[in-house]
Structures are given as C-alpha cells and as structure tokens.
Short mmCIF file of C-alpha atoms and ligand atoms in Angstrom, two decimals:
data_model
loop_
_atom_site.label_atom_id
_atom_site.label_comp_id
_atom_site.label_asym_id
_atom_site.label_seq_id
_atom_site.Cartn_x
_atom_site.Cartn_y
_atom_site.Cartn_z
CA MET W 4 62.89 -46.31 27.10
CA ASP W 5 64.70 -43.53 28.91
CA GLU W 6 68.44 -44.08 29.31
CA GLU W 7 68.18 -42.87 32.88
CA GLN W 8 66.23 -45.78 34.24
CA VAL W 9 65.79 -47.02 37.80
CA LEU W 10 64.29 -50.42 38.57
CA ILE W 11 62.25 -51.10 41.69
CA LEU W 12 62.43 -54.71 42.82
CA ASP W 13 59.13 -55.42 44.48
CA PHE W 14 58.98 -57.55 47.63
CA GLY W 15 55.22 -56.93 47.89
CA SER W 16 55.03 -53.80 50.02
CA GLN W 17 51.82 -51.80 50.10
CA TYR W 18 54.00 -48.81 49.24
CA THR W 19 55.92 -50.07 46.22
CA ARG W 20 53.99 -47.98 43.75
CA LEU W 21 54.41 -44.98 46.00
CA ILE W 22 58.17 -45.38 45.58
CA ALA W 23 57.62 -45.44 41.82
CA LYS W 24 55.38 -42.39 42.00
CA THR W 25 57.96 -40.42 44.00
CA VAL W 26 60.81 -41.38 41.64
CA ARG W 27 58.70 -40.27 38.69
CA GLU W 28 57.85 -37.01 40.44
CA LEU W 29 61.61 -36.51 40.63
CA GLU W 30 61.62 -36.88 36.84
CA VAL W 31 63.43 -40.18 36.62
CA TYR W 32 61.87 -43.01 34.65
CA CYS W 33 61.34 -46.17 36.68
CA GLN W 34 59.67 -49.54 36.48
CA VAL W 35 58.49 -51.96 39.13
CA ILE W 36 59.59 -55.57 38.55
CA PRO W 37 59.38 -58.72 40.70
CA ALA W 38 62.17 -58.97 43.29
CA GLN W 39 63.10 -62.42 42.01
CA SER W 40 63.99 -61.15 38.51
CA SER W 41 67.26 -62.59 37.23
CA VAL W 42 70.39 -60.54 36.85
CA GLU W 43 70.38 -61.21 33.07
CA GLN W 44 66.95 -59.62 32.92
CA LEU W 45 68.17 -56.63 34.92
CA ARG W 46 71.23 -56.22 32.71
CA ARG W 47 69.07 -56.05 29.61
CA GLN W 48 67.28 -53.04 31.05
CA ALA W 49 70.56 -51.37 32.02
CA PRO W 50 69.26 -49.59 35.12
CA ARG W 51 71.32 -46.83 36.70
CA GLY W 52 70.09 -47.74 40.16
CA LEU W 53 68.06 -50.41 41.94
CA ILE W 54 65.55 -49.87 44.70
CA LEU W 55 64.57 -52.83 46.86
CA SER W 56 61.08 -52.33 48.24
CA GLY W 57 59.66 -53.33 51.60
CA GLY W 58 57.46 -56.37 51.96
CA PRO W 59 55.31 -58.30 54.41
CA ALA W 60 57.61 -61.35 54.84
CA SER W 61 60.38 -62.00 57.39
CA VAL W 62 63.82 -62.80 55.96
CA TYR W 63 64.27 -65.73 58.37
CA GLU W 64 61.09 -67.49 57.15
CA LYS W 65 61.64 -70.53 54.97
CA ASP W 66 59.86 -69.15 51.91
CA ALA W 67 60.93 -65.53 52.33
CA PRO W 68 61.43 -63.87 48.93
CA ARG W 69 65.07 -63.65 47.87
CA LEU W 70 67.20 -61.85 45.31
CA ASP W 71 69.42 -63.25 42.60
CA PRO W 72 72.76 -63.22 44.54
CA ALA W 73 74.63 -62.04 41.43
CA LEU W 74 72.78 -58.74 41.85
CA TYR W 75 75.29 -57.71 44.52
CA ASP W 76 78.10 -57.93 41.93
CA LEU W 77 76.43 -55.56 39.45
CA LYS W 78 78.21 -52.54 40.90
CA ILE W 79 75.25 -50.25 40.50
CA PRO W 80 73.84 -48.25 43.42
CA ILE W 81 71.21 -50.03 45.48
CA LEU W 82 68.75 -48.40 47.85
CA ALA W 83 67.15 -51.01 50.11
CA ILE W 84 64.01 -50.04 52.01
CA CYS W 85 62.58 -51.86 55.07
CA TYR W 86 62.40 -55.58 54.07
CA GLY W 87 64.93 -54.68 51.36
CA LEU W 88 67.39 -53.52 54.04
CA GLN W 89 66.78 -56.66 56.07
CA ARG W 90 67.28 -58.78 52.93
CA VAL W 91 70.64 -57.10 52.27
CA ALA W 92 71.71 -57.45 55.93
CA ALA W 93 70.84 -61.17 55.97
CA ASP W 94 72.41 -61.84 52.53
CA ARG W 95 75.69 -60.09 53.40
CA GLY W 96 76.35 -61.87 56.70
CA GLY W 97 74.38 -59.80 59.20
CA GLN W 98 71.54 -60.95 61.41
CA VAL W 99 67.84 -60.07 61.41
CA VAL W 100 65.59 -60.87 64.36
CA ARG W 101 61.99 -60.37 65.37
CA GLY W 102 61.82 -57.02 67.15
CA ARG W 103 60.23 -56.51 70.54
CA GLY W 104 56.75 -55.36 69.51
CA GLY W 105 57.90 -53.78 66.25
CA GLU W 106 57.96 -50.09 65.38
CA TYR W 107 54.93 -48.60 63.65
CA GLY W 108 54.23 -44.95 62.97
CA LEU W 109 56.29 -41.87 63.55
CA SER W 110 59.86 -42.18 64.81
CA THR W 111 62.89 -39.88 64.89
CA LEU W 112 65.97 -40.33 62.74
CA GLN W 113 69.18 -39.36 64.53
CA LEU W 114 72.05 -39.01 62.06
CA ALA W 115 75.48 -40.26 63.12
CA GLY W 116 77.16 -37.68 60.86
CA PRO W 117 76.95 -36.14 57.40
CA ASP W 118 76.36 -38.35 54.37
CA PRO W 119 75.48 -37.35 50.80
CA LEU W 120 72.21 -39.32 51.12
CA PHE W 121 71.09 -37.07 53.96
CA GLU W 122 72.15 -33.70 52.52
CA GLY W 123 69.55 -31.13 53.57
CA LEU W 124 68.33 -33.06 56.63
CA GLY W 125 68.54 -31.90 60.23
CA ASP W 126 69.95 -34.00 63.08
CA ASP W 127 66.54 -35.19 64.23
CA GLU W 128 64.09 -35.81 61.42
CA PRO W 129 60.65 -37.44 61.70
CA VAL W 130 60.47 -40.68 59.71
CA TRP W 131 57.74 -43.28 59.23
CA MET W 132 58.39 -46.81 60.38
CA SER W 133 56.41 -49.98 59.75
CA HIS W 134 58.37 -53.08 60.71
CA GLY W 135 58.20 -56.01 63.08
CA ASP W 136 61.73 -57.35 62.44
CA ARG W 137 64.99 -55.50 62.87
CA VAL W 138 68.66 -55.84 62.02
CA GLU W 139 70.48 -57.09 65.11
CA LEU W 140 73.95 -57.41 63.63
CA LEU W 141 75.35 -55.51 60.66
CA PRO W 142 77.34 -57.28 57.94
CA LEU W 143 81.09 -56.71 58.43
CA ASP W 144 81.68 -54.07 55.78
CA TYR W 145 78.58 -52.00 56.61
CA ARG W 146 78.17 -49.16 59.02
CA SER W 147 75.24 -47.41 60.64
CA LEU W 148 74.45 -43.90 59.37
CA ALA W 149 71.57 -43.19 61.72
CA ARG W 150 69.56 -44.61 64.57
CA SER W 151 65.88 -44.15 65.36
CA SER W 152 63.98 -44.09 68.61
CA GLY W 153 63.45 -47.86 68.15
CA VAL W 154 66.46 -49.31 66.28
CA PRO W 155 70.24 -48.71 66.12
CA TYR W 156 70.37 -49.35 62.36
CA ALA W 157 67.75 -47.05 60.89
CA ALA W 158 70.06 -46.29 57.94
CA ILE W 159 73.14 -48.23 56.83
CA ARG W 160 75.78 -48.03 54.10
CA SER W 161 78.25 -50.47 52.58
CA ALA W 162 81.96 -49.59 52.72
CA ASP W 163 82.12 -49.00 48.95
CA GLY W 164 79.13 -46.62 49.19
CA LEU W 165 77.11 -48.55 46.59
CA ILE W 166 74.49 -50.00 48.88
CA TYR W 167 72.32 -47.95 51.20
CA GLY W 168 69.63 -49.37 53.43
CA LEU W 169 66.76 -47.54 55.16
CA GLN W 170 64.61 -49.17 57.81
CA PHE W 171 62.03 -46.36 57.47
CA HIS W 172 59.87 -45.47 54.47
CA PRO W 173 61.09 -42.39 52.57
CA GLU W 174 58.23 -42.78 50.07
CA VAL W 175 55.34 -41.96 52.42
CA ALA W 176 54.07 -38.49 53.24
CA GLN W 177 54.76 -38.91 56.96
CA THR W 178 58.50 -38.86 56.25
CA PRO W 179 58.61 -35.15 55.41
CA LYS W 180 62.21 -35.27 54.10
CA GLY W 181 61.65 -38.58 52.31
CA GLN W 182 61.56 -36.99 48.89
CA THR W 183 64.81 -35.12 49.64
CA ILE W 184 66.47 -38.44 50.53
CA LEU W 185 65.23 -40.07 47.31
CA ALA W 186 66.32 -37.02 45.31
CA ASN W 187 69.80 -37.20 46.91
CA TRP W 188 70.06 -40.86 46.05
CA LEU W 189 68.97 -40.35 42.44
CA ARG W 190 71.03 -37.23 41.78
CA THR W 191 74.15 -37.64 43.93
CA ILE W 192 74.55 -41.38 44.42
CA CYS W 193 73.24 -42.56 41.02
CA GLY W 194 74.30 -39.39 39.18
CA LEU W 195 71.01 -38.98 37.31
CA ARG W 196 69.95 -35.62 35.89
CA GLY W 197 66.20 -36.17 36.03
CA ARG W 198 64.81 -34.98 32.70
CA TRP W 199 62.04 -37.53 32.23
CA GLN W 200 58.53 -36.24 31.74
CA PRO W 201 55.37 -38.27 32.32
CA GLY W 202 54.00 -39.18 28.90
CA GLU W 203 50.30 -39.54 29.38
CA THR W 204 48.43 -36.30 28.91
CA LEU W 205 44.71 -35.92 29.39
CA GLU W 206 44.16 -36.13 25.64
CA GLN W 207 46.16 -39.36 25.43
CA ARG W 208 44.11 -40.89 28.24
CA ILE W 209 40.87 -39.94 26.50
CA GLY W 210 42.20 -41.27 23.18
CA ALA W 211 43.15 -44.63 24.74
CA LEU W 212 39.75 -44.95 26.35
CA ARG W 213 38.00 -44.06 23.08
CA ARG W 214 39.90 -46.82 21.29
CA GLN W 215 39.18 -49.33 24.07
CA LEU W 216 35.44 -48.59 24.17
CA ASP W 217 35.23 -48.24 20.42
CA GLY W 218 31.82 -46.53 20.40
CA ARG W 219 30.20 -49.26 22.50
CA ARG W 220 27.57 -48.44 25.09
CA ALA W 221 28.86 -48.48 28.67
CA LEU W 222 27.35 -48.32 32.12
CA ILE W 223 29.23 -46.40 34.75
CA ALA W 224 28.96 -46.96 38.49
CA PHE W 225 28.43 -43.36 39.59
CA SER W 226 28.46 -42.16 43.20
CA GLY W 227 29.16 -38.43 42.85
CA GLY W 228 32.53 -38.82 44.62
CA VAL W 229 35.72 -37.61 42.96
CA ASP W 230 36.80 -41.02 41.60
CA SER W 231 33.60 -41.97 39.81
CA THR W 232 32.94 -38.38 38.72
CA ALA W 233 36.42 -38.12 37.18
CA ALA W 234 35.95 -41.54 35.54
CA ALA W 235 32.57 -40.41 34.19
CA ALA W 236 33.85 -37.07 32.88
CA LEU W 237 36.78 -38.82 31.19
CA THR W 238 34.59 -41.53 29.63
CA GLN W 239 32.05 -38.96 28.54
CA ARG W 240 34.82 -37.19 26.63
CA ALA W 241 35.60 -40.55 24.97
CA ILE W 242 32.13 -41.83 24.06
CA GLY W 243 29.68 -38.99 24.79
CA SER W 244 26.06 -40.05 25.22
CA GLN W 245 26.92 -43.75 24.91
CA LEU W 246 27.80 -43.45 28.61
CA LEU W 247 24.96 -44.48 30.91
CA PRO W 248 25.54 -43.55 34.56
CA VAL W 249 23.90 -45.67 37.24
CA PHE W 250 23.62 -44.67 40.87
CA VAL W 251 22.92 -47.47 43.32
CA ASP W 252 21.15 -46.35 46.46
CA SER W 253 22.44 -49.03 48.80
CA GLY W 254 20.81 -47.56 51.89
CA LEU W 255 24.35 -47.33 53.29
CA LEU W 256 24.97 -43.76 52.18
CA ARG W 257 25.50 -40.60 54.18
CA GLN W 258 22.93 -37.86 54.57
CA GLY W 259 22.71 -35.90 51.31
CA ASP W 260 24.81 -38.31 49.19
CA ARG W 261 22.02 -39.18 46.79
CA ARG W 262 20.99 -35.58 46.20
CA HIS W 263 24.64 -34.65 45.72
CA ALA W 264 25.13 -37.40 43.10
CA GLU W 265 22.04 -36.21 41.23
CA GLN W 266 23.32 -32.65 41.21
CA VAL W 267 26.80 -33.62 40.03
CA ALA W 268 25.36 -35.75 37.23
CA ALA W 269 23.08 -32.93 36.14
CA ARG W 270 26.06 -30.60 36.09
CA LEU W 271 27.93 -32.94 33.75
CA GLY W 272 24.83 -33.29 31.58
CA LEU W 273 24.50 -36.99 32.41
CA ARG W 274 21.11 -38.70 32.71
CA LEU W 275 21.41 -40.62 35.95
CA GLN W 276 19.58 -43.91 36.46
CA VAL W 277 18.88 -44.41 40.16
CA VAL W 278 18.55 -47.98 41.39
CA GLU W 279 16.62 -48.45 44.62
CA ALA W 280 18.57 -51.29 46.20
CA GLN W 281 18.28 -50.62 49.93
CA GLU W 282 16.41 -53.83 50.64
CA ARG W 283 18.80 -55.91 48.59
CA PHE W 284 21.77 -54.62 50.60
CA PHE W 285 20.17 -55.00 54.02
CA ALA W 286 19.08 -58.52 53.13
CA ALA W 287 22.62 -59.37 51.99
CA LEU W 288 24.07 -58.03 55.24
CA ARG W 289 21.54 -59.64 57.59
CA GLY W 290 23.20 -61.72 60.29
CA LEU W 291 26.77 -60.85 59.23
CA SER W 292 29.32 -59.44 61.69
CA ASP W 293 32.66 -60.42 60.17
CA PRO W 294 34.23 -57.43 58.32
CA GLU W 295 35.40 -59.45 55.30
CA GLU W 296 32.04 -61.19 54.97
CA LYS W 297 30.29 -57.85 55.13
CA ARG W 298 32.56 -56.40 52.44
CA LYS W 299 31.98 -59.40 50.19
CA ALA W 300 28.20 -59.26 50.69
CA VAL W 301 28.18 -55.58 49.73
CA GLY W 302 30.36 -56.29 46.68
CA LYS W 303 27.95 -58.98 45.50
CA ALA W 304 24.89 -56.81 46.11
CA PHE W 305 26.48 -54.09 43.95
CA ILE W 306 27.04 -56.52 41.11
CA ARG W 307 23.45 -57.76 41.29
CA ALA W 308 22.14 -54.18 41.35
CA PHE W 309 24.20 -53.30 38.26
CA GLU W 310 23.06 -56.41 36.44
CA ALA W 311 19.45 -55.46 37.09
CA ALA W 312 20.09 -51.88 35.91
CA ALA W 313 21.91 -53.13 32.80
CA HIS W 314 19.02 -55.43 32.01
CA ARG W 315 16.46 -52.63 32.26
CA LEU W 316 18.54 -50.24 30.18
CA GLU W 317 19.19 -52.89 27.54
CA GLN W 318 15.47 -53.33 27.00
CA ARG W 319 15.20 -49.64 26.17
CA GLN W 320 18.53 -48.94 24.48
CA GLY W 321 19.95 -52.18 23.10
CA PRO W 322 22.93 -54.26 24.21
CA ILE W 323 25.36 -53.06 26.87
CA ASP W 324 28.50 -55.03 27.59
CA ILE W 325 30.78 -52.70 29.52
CA LEU W 326 30.83 -51.49 33.11
CA VAL W 327 33.13 -48.54 33.82
CA GLN W 328 34.31 -48.19 37.42
CA GLY W 329 36.28 -45.45 39.17
CA THR W 330 38.56 -47.98 40.91
CA ILE W 331 41.83 -46.32 41.89
CA TYR W 332 45.24 -47.76 42.65
CA SER W 333 44.95 -47.92 46.44
CA ASP W 334 41.72 -49.96 46.05
CA VAL W 335 43.63 -52.41 43.87
CA ILE W 336 46.71 -52.72 46.04
CA GLU W 337 44.94 -53.05 49.39
CA SER W 338 42.75 -55.79 47.96
CA ALA W 339 45.98 -57.54 46.92
CA GLY W 340 45.17 -57.02 43.27
CA ALA W 341 48.80 -55.98 42.79
CA SER W 342 51.28 -58.85 42.68
CA GLY W 343 52.92 -59.86 45.94
CA ALA W 344 51.03 -57.47 48.24
CA ARG W 345 49.06 -59.09 51.04
CA ARG W 346 45.36 -58.43 51.32
CA ILE W 347 44.48 -55.72 53.81
CA LYS W 348 40.77 -55.69 53.00
CA SER W 349 38.60 -56.61 50.04
CA HIS W 350 37.47 -53.44 48.38
CA HIS W 351 33.91 -53.53 47.25
CA ASN W 352 34.82 -52.93 43.65
CA VAL W 353 37.95 -55.02 43.10
CA GLY W 354 38.30 -58.57 41.87
CA GLY W 355 36.02 -61.51 42.42
CA LEU W 356 33.43 -60.41 39.88
CA PRO W 357 31.39 -63.47 39.04
CA ALA W 358 32.02 -64.71 35.55
CA GLU W 359 28.31 -64.87 34.82
CA MET W 360 28.02 -61.12 35.21
CA GLY W 361 28.71 -60.82 31.53
CA LEU W 362 29.95 -57.22 31.63
CA GLU W 363 33.47 -56.27 30.64
CA ILE W 364 35.03 -54.12 33.38
CA VAL W 365 36.88 -50.97 32.35
CA GLU W 366 38.77 -49.01 35.01
CA PRO W 367 40.35 -45.88 33.54
CA LEU W 368 41.79 -44.68 36.88
CA ARG W 369 43.21 -48.01 38.02
CA ASP W 370 46.83 -46.80 37.86
CA LEU W 371 46.29 -43.53 39.76
CA PHE W 372 46.57 -42.59 43.40
CA LYS W 373 43.96 -40.31 44.94
CA ASP W 374 46.10 -37.18 44.64
CA GLU W 375 46.69 -37.99 40.96
CA VAL W 376 42.94 -38.51 40.44
CA ARG W 377 42.36 -35.07 41.94
CA GLN W 378 44.87 -33.56 39.50
CA LEU W 379 43.11 -35.30 36.64
CA ALA W 380 39.73 -34.06 37.93
CA LEU W 381 41.10 -30.51 37.96
CA SER W 382 42.39 -30.84 34.41
CA LEU W 383 38.95 -32.14 33.38
CA GLY W 384 37.54 -28.88 34.73
CA LEU W 385 35.57 -30.40 37.60
CA PRO W 386 34.60 -27.89 40.31
CA ALA W 387 36.66 -27.63 43.52
CA GLU W 388 33.91 -28.95 45.80
CA ILE W 389 33.99 -32.25 43.93
CA VAL W 390 37.77 -32.40 43.52
CA TRP W 391 38.49 -31.91 47.23
CA GLU W 392 35.65 -33.93 48.67
CA GLN W 393 36.69 -36.43 51.33
CA PRO W 394 36.84 -40.07 50.23
CA PHE W 395 33.90 -42.29 51.14
CA PRO W 396 34.29 -46.08 50.85
CA GLY W 397 32.10 -48.03 48.44
CA PRO W 398 30.66 -50.31 51.15
CA GLY W 399 29.56 -47.09 52.83
CA LEU W 400 28.36 -47.00 56.41
CA ALA W 401 28.44 -50.84 56.55
CA VAL W 402 32.19 -50.70 57.31
CA ARG W 403 31.63 -48.03 59.96
CA ILE W 404 29.17 -50.10 61.97
CA LEU W 405 31.03 -52.77 63.89
CA GLY W 406 28.98 -55.92 64.23
CA PRO W 407 25.58 -56.41 62.57
CA VAL W 408 24.29 -53.75 60.18
CA THR W 409 20.61 -52.96 60.58
CA PRO W 410 18.54 -50.11 59.09
CA GLU W 411 18.15 -48.63 62.61
CA ARG W 412 21.89 -48.58 63.30
CA VAL W 413 22.57 -47.09 59.85
CA ALA W 414 20.00 -44.37 60.53
CA LEU W 415 21.67 -43.56 63.86
CA LEU W 416 25.16 -43.46 62.40
CA ARG W 417 23.94 -41.31 59.51
CA GLN W 418 22.68 -38.70 61.95
CA ALA W 419 25.86 -38.86 64.04
CA ASP W 420 27.99 -38.50 60.92
CA ALA W 421 25.96 -35.49 59.75
CA ILE W 422 26.57 -33.73 63.08
CA LEU W 423 30.31 -34.44 62.88
CA ARG W 424 30.48 -33.13 59.32
CA GLU W 425 28.56 -29.99 60.21
CA GLU W 426 30.94 -29.21 63.06
CA ILE W 427 34.07 -29.87 61.00
CA LYS W 428 32.71 -27.47 58.40
CA ARG W 429 31.85 -24.89 61.06
CA ALA W 430 35.47 -25.15 62.31
CA LYS W 431 36.60 -24.57 58.68
CA LEU W 432 38.55 -27.82 58.74
CA ASP W 433 36.68 -29.62 55.96
CA ARG W 434 39.35 -28.84 53.34
CA VAL W 435 42.22 -29.40 55.77
CA ILE W 436 41.46 -32.92 56.99
CA TRP W 437 41.78 -35.83 54.54
CA GLN W 438 38.89 -37.80 56.03
CA TYR W 439 36.61 -37.48 59.07
CA PHE W 440 33.72 -39.67 60.10
CA ALA W 441 31.86 -41.37 62.93
CA VAL W 442 31.92 -45.08 63.71
CA LEU W 443 29.32 -47.03 65.66
CA LEU W 444 30.94 -49.51 68.02
CA PRO W 445 29.56 -52.88 69.04
CA GLY W 446 28.33 -53.43 72.58
CA ARG W 447 26.88 -50.88 74.96
CA SER W 448 28.24 -48.72 77.67
CA VAL W 449 26.79 -47.73 81.02
CA ALA W 450 24.94 -44.43 81.06
CA ILE W 451 23.07 -42.28 83.53
CA ARG W 452 19.44 -42.09 82.49
CA GLY W 453 17.54 -39.60 84.65
CA ASP W 454 18.33 -40.84 88.11
CA GLY W 455 18.93 -44.39 87.08
CA ARG W 456 21.30 -46.56 85.15
CA GLY W 457 20.96 -47.41 81.46
CA TYR W 458 23.00 -48.57 78.48
CA GLY W 459 23.75 -46.57 75.39
CA GLU W 460 25.57 -46.71 72.07
CA ILE W 461 29.25 -45.80 71.72
CA VAL W 462 30.40 -43.60 68.86
CA ALA W 463 34.04 -43.24 67.86
CA LEU W 464 35.23 -40.16 65.98
CA ARG W 465 37.95 -40.57 63.33
CA ALA W 466 39.81 -37.70 61.63
CA VAL W 467 43.02 -38.34 59.68
CA SER W 468 45.52 -36.51 57.55
CA SER W 469 46.95 -38.28 54.51
CA ARG W 470 48.31 -37.65 51.01
CA GLU W 471 46.85 -40.60 49.15
CA GLY W 472 45.29 -42.85 51.77
CA MET W 473 48.14 -45.37 51.84
CA THR W 474 49.42 -44.07 55.17
CA ALA W 475 47.68 -41.67 57.51
CA ASP W 476 48.03 -39.97 60.85
CA TRP W 477 45.28 -39.04 63.28
CA TYR W 478 44.37 -35.39 63.06
CA PRO W 479 44.48 -33.37 66.29
CA LEU W 480 40.99 -31.81 66.26
CA PRO W 481 40.81 -28.75 68.53
CA TYR W 482 39.35 -29.52 71.97
CA LYS W 483 36.64 -26.93 71.37
CA THR W 484 35.45 -28.77 68.25
CA LEU W 485 35.63 -32.16 69.97
CA ALA W 486 33.61 -30.79 72.89
CA ARG W 487 30.91 -29.41 70.60
CA ILE W 488 30.65 -32.66 68.63
CA SER W 489 30.49 -34.76 71.79
CA SER W 490 27.80 -32.67 73.44
CA ARG W 491 25.72 -32.42 70.26
CA LEU W 492 25.90 -36.18 69.70
CA THR W 493 24.79 -37.04 73.23
CA ASN W 494 22.18 -34.25 73.44
CA GLU W 495 20.60 -34.63 70.01
CA LEU W 496 20.76 -38.40 69.71
CA ASP W 497 19.27 -40.11 72.74
CA GLN W 498 20.77 -43.51 72.09
CA ILE W 499 24.35 -42.21 72.11
CA THR W 500 25.81 -42.00 75.59
CA ARG W 501 29.53 -42.22 75.02
CA VAL W 502 31.88 -40.61 72.49
CA VAL W 503 35.56 -41.59 72.04
CA TYR W 504 38.30 -40.24 69.77
CA ASP W 505 40.48 -42.54 67.67
CA ILE W 506 44.17 -41.60 68.00
CA THR W 507 45.83 -44.31 65.88
CA ALA W 508 47.88 -43.87 62.75
CA LYS W 509 47.86 -46.05 59.62
CA PRO W 510 49.81 -48.27 60.04
CA PRO W 511 49.22 -50.07 62.30
CA ALA W 512 45.49 -49.24 62.04
CA THR W 513 43.66 -48.62 58.77
CA ILE W 514 41.64 -45.46 58.11
CA GLU W 515 38.28 -47.23 58.19
CA TRP W 516 37.58 -49.41 61.22
CA GLU W 517 36.66 -52.46 59.13
P1 XMP B 28 41.78 -48.01 54.74
O1 XMP B 28 40.63 -48.17 55.66
O2 XMP B 28 42.12 -49.29 54.04
O3 XMP B 28 41.29 -47.04 53.59
O4 XMP B 28 42.98 -47.39 55.38
C1 XMP B 28 42.09 -46.36 52.66
C2 XMP B 28 41.17 -45.46 51.87
O5 XMP B 28 40.30 -46.26 51.06
C3 XMP B 28 38.94 -46.05 51.43
N1 XMP B 28 38.31 -47.37 51.39
C4 XMP B 28 37.58 -47.82 50.35
N2 XMP B 28 37.23 -47.22 49.20
N3 XMP B 28 36.06 -49.16 48.55
C5 XMP B 28 36.46 -47.89 48.31
O6 XMP B 28 36.09 -47.35 47.28
C6 XMP B 28 36.36 -49.83 49.67
O7 XMP B 28 36.00 -50.99 49.85
C7 XMP B 28 37.17 -49.11 50.63
N4 XMP B 28 37.67 -49.44 51.85
C8 XMP B 28 38.36 -48.34 52.29
C9 XMP B 28 38.99 -45.44 52.82
O8 XMP B 28 37.84 -44.65 53.09
C10 XMP B 28 40.26 -44.63 52.74
O9 XMP B 28 40.08 -43.40 52.06
#
C-alpha cells in the first residue's frame, strides 16, 4: 500500500470510478470503499484525504445512505461531490431541498473569490451538473465559494478549511478544469506529492490471464470492435491457438460489420467461426417494444447462439468451458453491476447469465474505461482504424429502432446509418466525433407524396462527443453536413420523410436512445 492514499466513499454514483481514475492519473493511489464504512476501518487504512462521491439518493429520504458521524472528527481533508456535498450540508445543520427541475448538463461556475482549490481557474468556468436536489441553507460554519447558473452553493468550504463540497462533477470530461481542481485538492489541500505509478503493465495483464486460463480452451465473443479485438489480442498472447473466436451475426449489425470482423480476425491470425443467428434474434424480438425487454431478449439470444457454437466446436476440438468477453467498465456500471449504482440499462453482455449455460465467463477488460481500452489496444499494436473506431452497442440496431424491431425496419435503418457514416467521413469528422448514428423513431409523420398527402418514417441523427461514454455532449455538426445527410436520406430512401437532430447531452439523456 502506498503511504499517500486517498479513499473514495461511494454513494453509488455512475461516476465513482471516474473519480478514482482521475486521482490515479494524478499519480495518487486511491481505493473506492462503501460510504457506510466505519471510522475504525478508515483509520486502519490511514488515508490522507477522503472523497465523498455523488449518488442517486436524496438525503431527505428515509433510507438515504449515511456516513459514520465520527468521520467528521477525523481531521483529514474531505472533498464532497454532489450527493456528498448534500450529505455534508444535511449532517452539519444545513438544509437540502428538491430543486425546481434540477440542473443537468453544462453550467457556469462563478467564483466568489480566490481559494487554493480553484487556483488556475478563471472567473467563469464551465462545469458539469447532474442533480435534482440542492442545498437551500448552509451549515453555520460553512461559506459559499462559488455559485452556478442554477444554484447559489455550487462550491462550499468549512471554516477550518478541511471540508470542501462541490455540487458539480470535477471528474467528468465536460468540466474542463475538473482535473485542475482535483490536482489542487490533492497537492495543496491534502499535501500529497503524487509519486504513485499504476502497477499493471501489459505483460502483467497477460501473465494474470495466462494463469487464470491455465492452458484451457476458450471461446471469445468477437465483433471486430475495439473492445473484443483488444480482449482477443490479449487472450491470444496468453493462450495462443487455444482461443476460438466466434462471431454472431445477429442480423442487427451495420452495413459492412461482418466483413470488417472477418478482416480484423484474419489480420490477427484468428480462425473466426461465424454463427448465422439472424432468425434466432428476430424471433426473440418479435412483438417486443419495451427497451429493457428488447435488451434482455438480445442478451438471451446471444447466450443461446454461443452455446450452440460451443457445442459444435466441442464436437470437433474437445471440451470448452470458458467464454471470454470484451465487457468494459461502463457496461458493468450502467447495468448496476457495480455496488450501489442504479441500473441505467441492462447491457447485453452483463449479468443474468443463466446458470445452465455452463461456461465460465472471463472478462479481461472489466476494470477499464473505453479510453483505457484504447491505450491497451495501442500497446498491443492494434492498427489505428481499429483503436479509434466508434463504439457500437452489443444489442446493435435493436436499441436504435424505437418500438418493434422487424427485418424491414432494420434494413431501412442500416441504409440510413450507412449514408450518415459516409457523410461524416466525407466531412473528415469520423475521428473527431465519439459516436454518430441514426435512430428510427416510432410512429409516422405527414409527408407530401407527389401532389397528395402520405406518411413516412422519422429518422433522428445523433452525434456526441465524449471521453469514455459516461457523460457526453451533443456534437454541433456543420449545417452543410446536416443538410447533405438530410437530403440524401429523404432522396435515396423513399420511406424516410422527416429527419431530426438530437441536441441532448448525457445526462439527462443517454447516448443510445434505448
Ligand atoms: P448509453 O446509451 O448508456 O451508452 O449512454 C454508453 C456507451 O455504451 C454503449 N452501449 C452499449 N455497449 N452493450 C454494449 O456493448 C450494450 O448493451 C450497450 N448499451 C449502450 C453506447 O453505444 C455508448 O457508447
């Protein structure tokens, strides 16, 4: 254990591990522990600072998560973020109320004056907010350091300078000076030097995987995207030809995805097994409109497809008892696989695997965010076009078709998506934008057909910037590009008669529509 340790007390925020990631990037060792941990437990770890995370609860709810009250007597610096700040305010005699409509997305931080925590910040800095409740009344010995467009207490400090509270999230990419604030807190307020180095090198990761797999044969769910390709390249380094990659053609893929996966596999020298499972997936989705039901149906269809592939391979090659998946950390946390976090959506590849499946699941990237996976992919020597490819969700086009998913609607969306991708590439924005795609909306809209009236399909365009997918902002596509996409969609695809542009951030929206 490093002597310079910071503990993060987790109230269940989606962003808790992002706090940990940022602290580690600032070369300070940290650990995430449950917010309810006792003070004796904290003392044993001798932290030099405590960070209280955000969380989905409201402090005035009966079962709202609390802290051991003795924590306030520890006399070590505390940085309380979002719910953490509200917890401190309520515990120290202030008042927290439900805000009018909440504050989600970009806001401006207006500093009341200089403070060591805000060294290097301007008077008006963009910050990212995501809260419904707000502090109405400060505890007596606290003062406000900054206001935002929405709240008077966007940053607060106790009189003795030991406790700071931030209503905004310094850990997300949309708070551009967030890392500076965290660095100020670690260096100036906690007095830490920051000499810690991340331990796990590529070779150590490969070694750990080699020991875990112990020469056993393993299937890998391979899609050709950066996550599963990095997982495959890593596992191949651990067990070589014992790795058997399986590509499931769900019928929910984009134009060119299957060919791309075949090419990537060939490049890695992997013999890809392709499972034709289109009918299985469409049958599983028939009649479903609810987003969670659709996600679950796709998840189950994947499992069944892998079972069938495993069975066939076993007859040729002997027993297989492992399935390697390229699940990454945001998949885990948004599916509430991390303790305390609330479920945002069930990811196709997380949790709920039926016991009878009989395959042990190995997820070598489970602790990494997307940007860390890309770093790993680079160190594995994967080519840039794979490393920087935009993410594509496992349930594929099924979560981009609102309402029922039919082969006809998938075919239409596939064409629309291909046009959008072509135009983004033509505008040379394909490496700039984190993710861009088309969505098919439910219902129809009035259209002019010849001289008469008709009804056509509505397509929404989504383009977002992000660092790791946990938060995102809508990307301002140039009008010229939007105009080209819109006219190509309506001219080349008869059924499409209306095109709209999604201008919501995450939060409050998510990147995908379902
Ligand atoms: P959301 O829509 O939750 O997405 O803001 C965050 C990122 O995750 C991708 N995503 C998924 N990836 N399985 C995946 O492998 C899934 O079920 C899934 N759902 C969303 C999404 O495309 C974005 O990059």
